[in-house]
Amino acid sequence: MARRTLPILKNLTHRPTPAHFLPKPDPNTRSVTYMPRPGDGAPRPVTLIPGDGIGPLVTNAVEQVMEAMHAPVYFERYDVHGDLKRVPPEVIESIRKNKVCLKGGLKTPMGGGVSSLNVQLRKELDLYASLVNCFNLPGLPTRHENVDIVVIRENTEGEYAGLEHEVVPGVVESLKVITKFCSERIAKYAFEYAYLNNRKKVTAVHKANIMKLADGLFLESCREVAKKYPSINYNEIIVDNCCMQLVSKPEQFDVMVTPNLYGNLVANTAAGIAGGTGVMPGGNVGADHAVFEQGASAGNVGNEKLWEQKKANPVALLLSSAMMLRHLQFPSFADRLETAVKRVISEGKYRTKDLGGVSSTQEVVDAVVANLD
């Protein structure tokens, strides 16, 4: 008898809620369709490349803040400089093993046939997507308000393919490579990012009116992917008009997807509009690895004066390290770090020269540590 009554008791204790008692869904919101996989909380190794110029100064700032907040990461440091011909194999192996890297800027010599180590890293690890988030920080005055732009840039081909040769003396040919595979891959990343982060619009930046085959293929790929995301608005803009619109009405842009070279120009322009390269976080991601660094460099890497005076702005790399913590599935630590940085900027007492202040790097770091919850 007891066995027979058990299902009856379950039905009595789990009666369905009447429909008129259930909350009505809000038509303006969608249900959560993506949940990140929770991490196990174990400390994670991160490859650290201090780099050149201000790199050691700002990476040291990150190390100090991570230690102060007891973040579950530890760093494997490698001294790499931009004048090397190749990225040392042990560095590549470390990133492959750890899957995550934090780096300062690596200076690329002008001319002379020396290839960029930054480009080498992206190709070697297939870091096909560069992401730079350009947004207004509360309390930091800028020419434009309501700026919140995410520039997603194809990272492995285009003009950065490095395919150049001298045809005859005095004539150099440089090849721009655009493939359907890479164009579709970056378009999918941009639309997926927009969908998961409740962004409303994706804008493809191009010059297909002149480069009809190369940029035409990029646009064709974006259009095909856009059809799979009907809830996201899609539009296109020629790169020269894009630059003009950025400096006049930047608030119209949301997520921007670009080929390699245009993305570099657009990201640095957007960064300048939203507060400068010293406050813009960024990262380079692929299927298996990620490298986080300052979102837009614009020449700061080789600024020896900032290094000598110890007045480099650490905010960009601190915010990039918050992106890294989220990537490592430590969102609470990322929130603490971001909140502390934004609080320091908003108060305005400790700012470096590029933000209108006189503070040193260490003074900004100490202020961030003091504001950690």
mmCIF file of C-alpha atoms in Angstrom, residues 4-332:
data_model
loop_
_atom_site.group_PDB
_atom_site.id
_atom_site.type_symbol
_atom_site.label_atom_id
_atom_site.label_comp_id
_atom_site.label_asym_id
_atom_site.label_seq_id
_atom_site.Cartn_x
_atom_site.Cartn_y
_atom_site.Cartn_z
ATOM 1 C CA ARG A 4 0.973 2.740 -4.261
ATOM 2 C CA THR A 5 0.357 5.911 -2.227
ATOM 3 C CA LEU A 6 3.809 7.426 -2.946
ATOM 4 C CA PRO A 7 2.961 8.673 -6.497
ATOM 5 C CA ILE A 8 -0.309 10.100 -5.180
ATOM 6 C CA LEU A 9 1.534 12.040 -2.456
ATOM 7 C CA LYS A 10 3.974 13.390 -5.032
ATOM 8 C CA ASN A 11 1.135 14.639 -7.197
ATOM 9 C CA LEU A 12 -0.479 16.348 -4.221
ATOM 10 C CA THR A 13 2.729 18.117 -3.113
ATOM 11 C CA HIS A 14 3.718 19.212 -6.643
ATOM 12 C CA ARG A 15 0.540 20.705 -8.023
ATOM 13 C CA PRO A 16 1.097 22.856 -11.115
ATOM 14 C CA THR A 17 0.771 26.620 -10.599
ATOM 15 C CA PRO A 18 -2.386 28.016 -12.245
ATOM 16 C CA ALA A 19 -1.658 29.995 -15.398
ATOM 17 C CA HIS A 20 -3.154 33.243 -14.025
ATOM 18 C CA PHE A 21 -0.626 33.191 -11.120
ATOM 19 C CA LEU A 22 2.424 32.940 -13.405
ATOM 20 C CA PRO A 23 4.309 36.185 -14.217
ATOM 21 C CA LYS A 24 3.706 37.478 -17.717
ATOM 22 C CA PRO A 25 6.816 37.481 -19.941
ATOM 23 C CA ASP A 26 8.194 40.862 -20.955
ATOM 24 C CA PRO A 27 7.965 41.070 -24.777
ATOM 25 C CA ASN A 28 11.005 43.370 -24.876
ATOM 26 C CA THR A 29 13.427 40.823 -23.406
ATOM 27 C CA ARG A 30 14.505 37.385 -24.529
ATOM 28 C CA SER A 31 15.212 34.372 -22.373
ATOM 29 C CA VAL A 32 18.794 33.506 -21.558
ATOM 30 C CA THR A 33 20.091 31.225 -24.293
ATOM 31 C CA TYR A 34 23.715 31.034 -23.222
ATOM 32 C CA MET A 35 25.217 30.139 -19.870
ATOM 33 C CA PRO A 36 28.989 30.089 -19.426
ATOM 34 C CA ARG A 37 30.468 26.871 -18.108
ATOM 35 C CA PRO A 38 31.465 27.465 -14.470
ATOM 36 C CA GLY A 39 35.161 27.110 -13.695
ATOM 37 C CA ASP A 40 36.469 24.833 -10.972
ATOM 38 C CA GLY A 41 38.135 27.739 -9.120
ATOM 39 C CA ALA A 42 41.641 26.289 -9.376
ATOM 40 C CA PRO A 43 44.457 28.825 -9.981
ATOM 41 C CA ARG A 44 45.248 29.147 -13.657
ATOM 42 C CA PRO A 45 48.687 29.723 -15.218
ATOM 43 C CA VAL A 46 48.947 32.682 -17.592
ATOM 44 C CA THR A 47 51.866 33.393 -19.920
ATOM 45 C CA LEU A 48 53.127 36.946 -19.315
ATOM 46 C CA ILE A 49 55.086 38.942 -21.899
ATOM 47 C CA PRO A 50 56.013 42.391 -20.485
ATOM 48 C CA GLY A 51 57.195 43.556 -23.922
ATOM 49 C CA ASP A 52 58.822 46.867 -24.859
ATOM 50 C CA GLY A 53 58.511 50.522 -23.856
ATOM 51 C CA ILE A 54 55.792 50.989 -21.242
ATOM 52 C CA GLY A 55 54.952 47.272 -21.354
ATOM 53 C CA PRO A 56 56.938 46.222 -18.244
ATOM 54 C CA LEU A 57 55.449 49.149 -16.312
ATOM 55 C CA VAL A 58 51.802 48.357 -17.053
ATOM 56 C CA THR A 59 52.168 44.566 -16.793
ATOM 57 C CA ASN A 60 53.732 45.073 -13.358
ATOM 58 C CA ALA A 61 50.675 47.139 -12.457
ATOM 59 C CA VAL A 62 48.459 44.181 -13.365
ATOM 60 C CA GLU A 63 50.606 41.813 -11.291
ATOM 61 C CA GLN A 64 50.266 44.059 -8.242
ATOM 62 C CA VAL A 65 46.482 44.333 -8.536
ATOM 63 C CA MET A 66 46.066 40.587 -9.138
ATOM 64 C CA GLU A 67 48.100 39.852 -6.026
ATOM 65 C CA ALA A 68 46.147 42.374 -3.945
ATOM 66 C CA MET A 69 42.795 40.877 -4.922
ATOM 67 C CA HIS A 70 44.084 37.295 -4.551
ATOM 68 C CA ALA A 71 42.992 36.459 -8.066
ATOM 69 C CA PRO A 72 43.320 32.728 -8.859
ATOM 70 C CA VAL A 73 45.988 33.212 -11.533
ATOM 71 C CA TYR A 74 49.773 33.020 -11.585
ATOM 72 C CA PHE A 75 52.129 34.235 -14.274
ATOM 73 C CA GLU A 76 54.867 32.539 -16.285
ATOM 74 C CA ARG A 77 57.063 35.448 -17.375
ATOM 75 C CA TYR A 78 59.017 35.557 -20.644
ATOM 76 C CA ASP A 79 61.162 38.475 -21.770
ATOM 77 C CA VAL A 80 60.436 38.992 -25.454
ATOM 78 C CA HIS A 81 61.302 42.121 -27.425
ATOM 79 C CA GLY A 82 60.141 43.363 -30.805
ATOM 80 C CA ASP A 83 63.607 43.377 -32.390
ATOM 81 C CA LEU A 84 63.780 39.567 -32.347
ATOM 82 C CA LYS A 85 63.364 37.795 -35.678
ATOM 83 C CA ARG A 86 61.055 35.143 -34.288
ATOM 84 C CA VAL A 87 58.947 34.552 -31.193
ATOM 85 C CA PRO A 88 61.006 32.077 -29.102
ATOM 86 C CA PRO A 89 59.611 28.520 -29.329
ATOM 87 C CA GLU A 90 59.379 28.210 -25.538
ATOM 88 C CA VAL A 91 57.013 31.220 -25.470
ATOM 89 C CA ILE A 92 54.733 29.681 -28.098
ATOM 90 C CA GLU A 93 54.807 26.399 -26.194
ATOM 91 C CA SER A 94 53.884 28.168 -22.935
ATOM 92 C CA ILE A 95 50.864 29.855 -24.543
ATOM 93 C CA ARG A 96 49.777 26.591 -26.149
ATOM 94 C CA LYS A 97 49.962 24.922 -22.746
ATOM 95 C CA ASN A 98 48.310 27.693 -20.720
ATOM 96 C CA LYS A 99 45.950 28.767 -23.534
ATOM 97 C CA VAL A 100 45.979 32.348 -22.201
ATOM 98 C CA CYS A 101 48.557 35.134 -22.420
ATOM 99 C CA LEU A 102 48.764 38.703 -21.124
ATOM 100 C CA LYS A 103 51.220 40.923 -22.948
ATOM 101 C CA GLY A 104 52.521 44.456 -23.130
ATOM 102 C CA GLY A 105 53.238 45.995 -26.504
ATOM 103 C CA LEU A 106 55.966 44.638 -28.760
ATOM 104 C CA LYS A 107 57.637 47.324 -30.842
ATOM 105 C CA THR A 108 57.873 46.541 -34.557
ATOM 106 C CA PRO A 109 60.929 48.036 -36.320
ATOM 107 C CA MET A 110 60.096 50.162 -39.358
ATOM 108 C CA GLY A 111 61.245 48.551 -42.611
ATOM 109 C CA GLY A 112 64.383 46.461 -42.751
ATOM 110 C CA GLY A 113 62.580 43.198 -43.460
ATOM 111 C CA VAL A 114 61.912 42.423 -39.774
ATOM 112 C CA SER A 115 58.433 40.934 -39.398
ATOM 113 C CA SER A 116 56.134 41.921 -36.553
ATOM 114 C CA LEU A 117 56.163 39.540 -33.580
ATOM 115 C CA ASN A 118 52.573 40.593 -32.866
ATOM 116 C CA VAL A 119 51.510 39.322 -36.299
ATOM 117 C CA GLN A 120 53.594 36.161 -35.808
ATOM 118 C CA LEU A 121 51.764 35.380 -32.570
ATOM 119 C CA ARG A 122 48.373 35.847 -34.209
ATOM 120 C CA LYS A 123 49.230 33.569 -37.103
ATOM 121 C CA GLU A 124 51.062 30.924 -35.071
ATOM 122 C CA LEU A 125 48.170 30.580 -32.611
ATOM 123 C CA ASP A 126 45.416 31.349 -35.170
ATOM 124 C CA LEU A 127 44.096 34.259 -33.091
ATOM 125 C CA TYR A 128 41.660 35.161 -35.819
ATOM 126 C CA ALA A 129 39.522 37.727 -33.941
ATOM 127 C CA SER A 130 40.722 40.994 -32.427
ATOM 128 C CA LEU A 131 38.209 42.645 -30.107
ATOM 129 C CA VAL A 132 38.513 46.237 -28.870
ATOM 130 C CA ASN A 133 35.790 47.760 -26.689
ATOM 131 C CA CYS A 134 35.687 51.570 -26.962
ATOM 132 C CA PHE A 135 33.332 53.137 -24.416
ATOM 133 C CA ASN A 136 32.886 56.233 -22.273
ATOM 134 C CA LEU A 137 34.182 55.859 -18.721
ATOM 135 C CA PRO A 138 31.997 57.626 -16.105
ATOM 136 C CA GLY A 139 33.626 60.835 -14.956
ATOM 137 C CA LEU A 140 36.052 61.080 -17.867
ATOM 138 C CA PRO A 141 35.087 64.044 -20.091
ATOM 139 C CA THR A 142 35.142 63.392 -23.836
ATOM 140 C CA ARG A 143 33.862 65.196 -26.899
ATOM 141 C CA HIS A 144 31.098 62.615 -27.437
ATOM 142 C CA GLU A 145 28.790 60.829 -24.997
ATOM 143 C CA ASN A 146 27.007 57.457 -25.208
ATOM 144 C CA VAL A 147 29.909 55.826 -27.037
ATOM 145 C CA ASP A 148 29.989 52.036 -26.658
ATOM 146 C CA ILE A 149 31.568 50.485 -29.733
ATOM 147 C CA VAL A 150 33.004 46.993 -30.134
ATOM 148 C CA VAL A 151 35.412 46.683 -33.058
ATOM 149 C CA ILE A 152 35.886 43.071 -34.192
ATOM 150 C CA ARG A 153 38.731 42.758 -36.666
ATOM 151 C CA GLU A 154 39.881 39.825 -38.786
ATOM 152 C CA ASN A 155 43.379 39.165 -37.508
ATOM 153 C CA THR A 156 45.179 36.716 -39.803
ATOM 154 C CA GLU A 157 45.017 37.868 -43.428
ATOM 155 C CA GLY A 158 44.363 40.989 -45.513
ATOM 156 C CA GLU A 159 47.260 43.433 -45.881
ATOM 157 C CA TYR A 160 48.905 41.821 -42.845
ATOM 158 C CA ALA A 161 49.538 38.607 -44.774
ATOM 159 C CA GLY A 162 53.095 39.895 -45.288
ATOM 160 C CA LEU A 163 53.256 38.856 -48.933
ATOM 161 C CA GLU A 164 55.515 41.504 -50.485
ATOM 162 C CA HIS A 165 58.227 41.368 -53.125
ATOM 163 C CA GLU A 166 60.167 43.652 -55.434
ATOM 164 C CA VAL A 167 59.074 43.010 -59.009
ATOM 165 C CA VAL A 168 61.864 45.076 -60.535
ATOM 166 C CA PRO A 169 64.108 47.656 -58.846
ATOM 167 C CA GLY A 170 61.889 50.511 -57.677
ATOM 168 C CA VAL A 171 58.626 48.552 -57.981
ATOM 169 C CA VAL A 172 57.222 46.675 -54.975
ATOM 170 C CA GLU A 173 54.119 44.502 -55.018
ATOM 171 C CA SER A 174 52.163 43.924 -51.800
ATOM 172 C CA LEU A 175 49.369 41.356 -51.847
ATOM 173 C CA LYS A 176 46.082 41.671 -49.961
ATOM 174 C CA VAL A 177 44.628 38.233 -49.266
ATOM 175 C CA ILE A 178 40.923 37.787 -48.474
ATOM 176 C CA THR A 179 39.413 34.302 -48.175
ATOM 177 C CA LYS A 180 35.819 33.185 -47.789
ATOM 178 C CA PHE A 181 36.759 30.913 -44.877
ATOM 179 C CA CYS A 182 38.323 33.694 -42.790
ATOM 180 C CA SER A 183 35.654 36.228 -43.746
ATOM 181 C CA GLU A 184 32.815 33.915 -42.723
ATOM 182 C CA ARG A 185 34.625 32.982 -39.530
ATOM 183 C CA ILE A 186 35.044 36.597 -38.372
ATOM 184 C CA ALA A 187 31.478 37.461 -39.403
ATOM 185 C CA LYS A 188 30.118 34.545 -37.344
ATOM 186 C CA TYR A 189 32.201 35.668 -34.371
ATOM 187 C CA ALA A 190 30.853 39.230 -34.653
ATOM 188 C CA PHE A 191 27.202 38.182 -34.908
ATOM 189 C CA GLU A 192 27.537 35.609 -32.158
ATOM 190 C CA TYR A 193 29.173 38.212 -29.915
ATOM 191 C CA ALA A 194 26.366 40.658 -30.689
ATOM 192 C CA TYR A 195 23.681 38.060 -29.945
ATOM 193 C CA LEU A 196 25.181 36.832 -26.665
ATOM 194 C CA ASN A 197 25.786 40.371 -25.406
ATOM 195 C CA ASN A 198 22.360 41.757 -26.385
ATOM 196 C CA ARG A 199 23.841 44.087 -28.986
ATOM 197 C CA LYS A 200 21.412 45.392 -31.582
ATOM 198 C CA LYS A 201 23.456 46.081 -34.712
ATOM 199 C CA VAL A 202 26.475 44.833 -36.666
ATOM 200 C CA THR A 203 28.158 47.125 -39.198
ATOM 201 C CA ALA A 204 30.519 45.725 -41.836
ATOM 202 C CA VAL A 205 33.317 48.126 -42.828
ATOM 203 C CA HIS A 206 34.670 47.793 -46.373
ATOM 204 C CA LYS A 207 36.039 49.416 -49.539
ATOM 205 C CA ALA A 208 34.202 47.200 -52.012
ATOM 206 C CA ASN A 209 33.509 50.129 -54.314
ATOM 207 C CA ILE A 210 37.216 49.999 -55.263
ATOM 208 C CA MET A 211 38.449 46.540 -54.213
ATOM 209 C CA LYS A 212 35.468 44.809 -55.729
ATOM 210 C CA LEU A 213 36.734 41.226 -55.546
ATOM 211 C CA ALA A 214 38.580 41.216 -52.199
ATOM 212 C CA ASP A 215 36.260 43.401 -50.125
ATOM 213 C CA GLY A 216 33.353 42.159 -52.228
ATOM 214 C CA LEU A 217 34.041 38.643 -50.937
ATOM 215 C CA PHE A 218 34.211 39.955 -47.367
ATOM 216 C CA LEU A 219 30.804 41.641 -47.765
ATOM 217 C CA GLU A 220 29.287 38.587 -49.409
ATOM 218 C CA SER A 221 30.358 36.480 -46.438
ATOM 219 C CA CYS A 222 28.951 38.980 -43.931
ATOM 220 C CA ARG A 223 25.624 39.082 -45.768
ATOM 221 C CA GLU A 224 25.309 35.302 -45.730
ATOM 222 C CA VAL A 225 25.984 35.133 -41.996
ATOM 223 C CA ALA A 226 23.634 38.068 -41.271
ATOM 224 C CA LYS A 227 20.689 36.063 -42.660
ATOM 225 C CA LYS A 228 21.101 33.589 -39.796
ATOM 226 C CA TYR A 229 20.648 36.341 -37.182
ATOM 227 C CA PRO A 230 17.352 38.057 -38.102
ATOM 228 C CA SER A 231 17.055 39.725 -34.680
ATOM 229 C CA ILE A 232 20.245 41.744 -35.256
ATOM 230 C CA ASN A 233 20.257 44.721 -37.593
ATOM 231 C CA TYR A 234 22.956 44.587 -40.252
ATOM 232 C CA ASN A 235 24.353 47.401 -42.361
ATOM 233 C CA GLU A 236 27.477 48.248 -44.348
ATOM 234 C CA ILE A 237 29.652 51.335 -44.580
ATOM 235 C CA ILE A 238 32.622 52.331 -46.754
ATOM 236 C CA VAL A 239 35.728 52.777 -44.621
ATOM 237 C CA ASP A 240 36.384 56.444 -45.476
ATOM 238 C CA ASN A 241 32.786 57.392 -44.679
ATOM 239 C CA CYS A 242 33.082 55.255 -41.558
ATOM 240 C CA CYS A 243 35.990 57.366 -40.259
ATOM 241 C CA MET A 244 34.044 60.569 -40.885
ATOM 242 C CA GLN A 245 30.939 59.187 -39.147
ATOM 243 C CA LEU A 246 33.034 57.973 -36.209
ATOM 244 C CA VAL A 247 34.360 61.432 -35.394
ATOM 245 C CA SER A 248 30.981 63.134 -35.949
ATOM 246 C CA LYS A 249 28.327 60.663 -34.682
ATOM 247 C CA PRO A 250 30.057 57.713 -32.967
ATOM 248 C CA GLU A 251 26.964 56.837 -30.922
ATOM 249 C CA GLN A 252 25.331 55.360 -34.056
ATOM 250 C CA PHE A 253 27.728 52.387 -34.043
ATOM 251 C CA ASP A 254 27.387 49.231 -31.969
ATOM 252 C CA VAL A 255 29.404 46.205 -33.164
ATOM 253 C CA MET A 256 31.695 46.743 -36.151
ATOM 254 C CA VAL A 257 33.241 43.886 -38.131
ATOM 255 C CA THR A 258 36.195 44.673 -40.380
ATOM 256 C CA PRO A 259 39.010 43.209 -42.443
ATOM 257 C CA ASN A 260 42.477 43.424 -40.906
ATOM 258 C CA LEU A 261 43.848 46.841 -41.851
ATOM 259 C CA TYR A 262 40.566 48.748 -41.577
ATOM 260 C CA GLY A 263 40.035 47.326 -38.095
ATOM 261 C CA ASN A 264 43.337 48.727 -36.881
ATOM 262 C CA LEU A 265 42.438 52.205 -38.150
ATOM 263 C CA VAL A 266 38.840 52.106 -36.922
ATOM 264 C CA ALA A 267 39.756 50.790 -33.444
ATOM 265 C CA ASN A 268 42.377 53.474 -32.845
ATOM 266 C CA THR A 269 40.002 56.187 -34.102
ATOM 267 C CA ALA A 270 37.192 54.953 -31.862
ATOM 268 C CA ALA A 271 39.584 54.731 -28.917
ATOM 269 C CA GLY A 272 40.621 58.353 -29.392
ATOM 270 C CA ILE A 273 36.982 59.428 -29.402
ATOM 271 C CA ALA A 274 36.080 57.532 -26.227
ATOM 272 C CA GLY A 275 38.966 58.646 -24.015
ATOM 273 C CA GLY A 276 42.252 57.588 -25.599
ATOM 274 C CA THR A 277 44.281 54.445 -26.108
ATOM 275 C CA GLY A 278 45.268 54.391 -22.437
ATOM 276 C CA VAL A 279 41.812 53.265 -21.323
ATOM 277 C CA MET A 280 40.708 50.882 -24.093
ATOM 278 C CA PRO A 281 40.876 47.134 -23.358
ATOM 279 C CA GLY A 282 41.306 44.474 -26.013
ATOM 280 C CA GLY A 283 42.056 40.865 -26.746
ATOM 281 C CA ASN A 284 42.928 38.488 -29.567
ATOM 282 C CA VAL A 285 41.093 35.183 -29.515
ATOM 283 C CA GLY A 286 41.023 31.975 -31.483
ATOM 284 C CA ALA A 287 39.407 28.593 -31.097
ATOM 285 C CA ASP A 288 41.939 27.409 -28.506
ATOM 286 C CA HIS A 289 44.032 30.371 -27.324
ATOM 287 C CA ALA A 290 43.669 34.004 -26.289
ATOM 288 C CA VAL A 291 46.137 36.880 -25.896
ATOM 289 C CA PHE A 292 44.993 39.968 -23.989
ATOM 290 C CA GLU A 293 46.677 43.348 -24.392
ATOM 291 C CA GLN A 294 45.991 47.064 -24.633
ATOM 292 C CA GLY A 295 43.180 47.469 -27.137
ATOM 293 C CA ALA A 296 44.749 50.257 -29.206
ATOM 294 C CA SER A 297 48.424 51.172 -29.074
ATOM 295 C CA ALA A 298 48.826 54.199 -31.399
ATOM 296 C CA GLY A 299 52.532 54.574 -30.717
ATOM 297 C CA ASN A 300 52.521 54.302 -26.908
ATOM 298 C CA VAL A 301 54.668 51.170 -26.950
ATOM 299 C CA GLY A 302 57.898 52.950 -27.808
ATOM 300 C CA ASN A 303 57.329 56.042 -25.658
ATOM 301 C CA GLU A 304 60.566 56.026 -23.658
ATOM 302 C CA LYS A 305 59.650 59.274 -21.882
ATOM 303 C CA LEU A 306 56.631 57.674 -20.237
ATOM 304 C CA TRP A 307 58.816 54.769 -19.146
ATOM 305 C CA GLU A 308 61.492 57.032 -17.677
ATOM 306 C CA GLN A 309 58.977 59.166 -15.792
ATOM 307 C CA LYS A 310 57.009 56.076 -14.699
ATOM 308 C CA LYS A 311 53.782 57.763 -15.781
ATOM 309 C CA ALA A 312 52.286 55.291 -18.248
ATOM 310 C CA ASN A 313 48.542 54.753 -17.975
ATOM 311 C CA PRO A 314 47.812 51.205 -16.687
ATOM 312 C CA VAL A 315 44.025 51.409 -17.075
ATOM 313 C CA ALA A 316 43.808 49.793 -20.526
ATOM 314 C CA LEU A 317 45.777 46.706 -19.495
ATOM 315 C CA LEU A 318 43.937 46.485 -16.163
ATOM 316 C CA LEU A 319 40.618 46.404 -18.047
ATOM 317 C CA SER A 320 42.099 43.908 -20.521
ATOM 318 C CA SER A 321 43.067 41.702 -17.579
ATOM 319 C CA ALA A 322 39.446 41.897 -16.414
ATOM 320 C CA MET A 323 38.467 40.554 -19.847
ATOM 321 C CA MET A 324 41.044 37.821 -19.297
ATOM 322 C CA LEU A 325 39.533 36.909 -15.913
ATOM 323 C CA ARG A 326 36.106 36.517 -17.531
ATOM 324 C CA HIS A 327 37.654 34.370 -20.241
ATOM 325 C CA LEU A 328 39.131 32.195 -17.469
ATOM 326 C CA GLN A 329 35.657 31.939 -15.874
ATOM 327 C CA PHE A 330 36.389 34.129 -12.873
ATOM 328 C CA PRO A 331 33.626 36.741 -13.406
ATOM 329 C CA SER A 332 33.441 37.935 -9.794
#
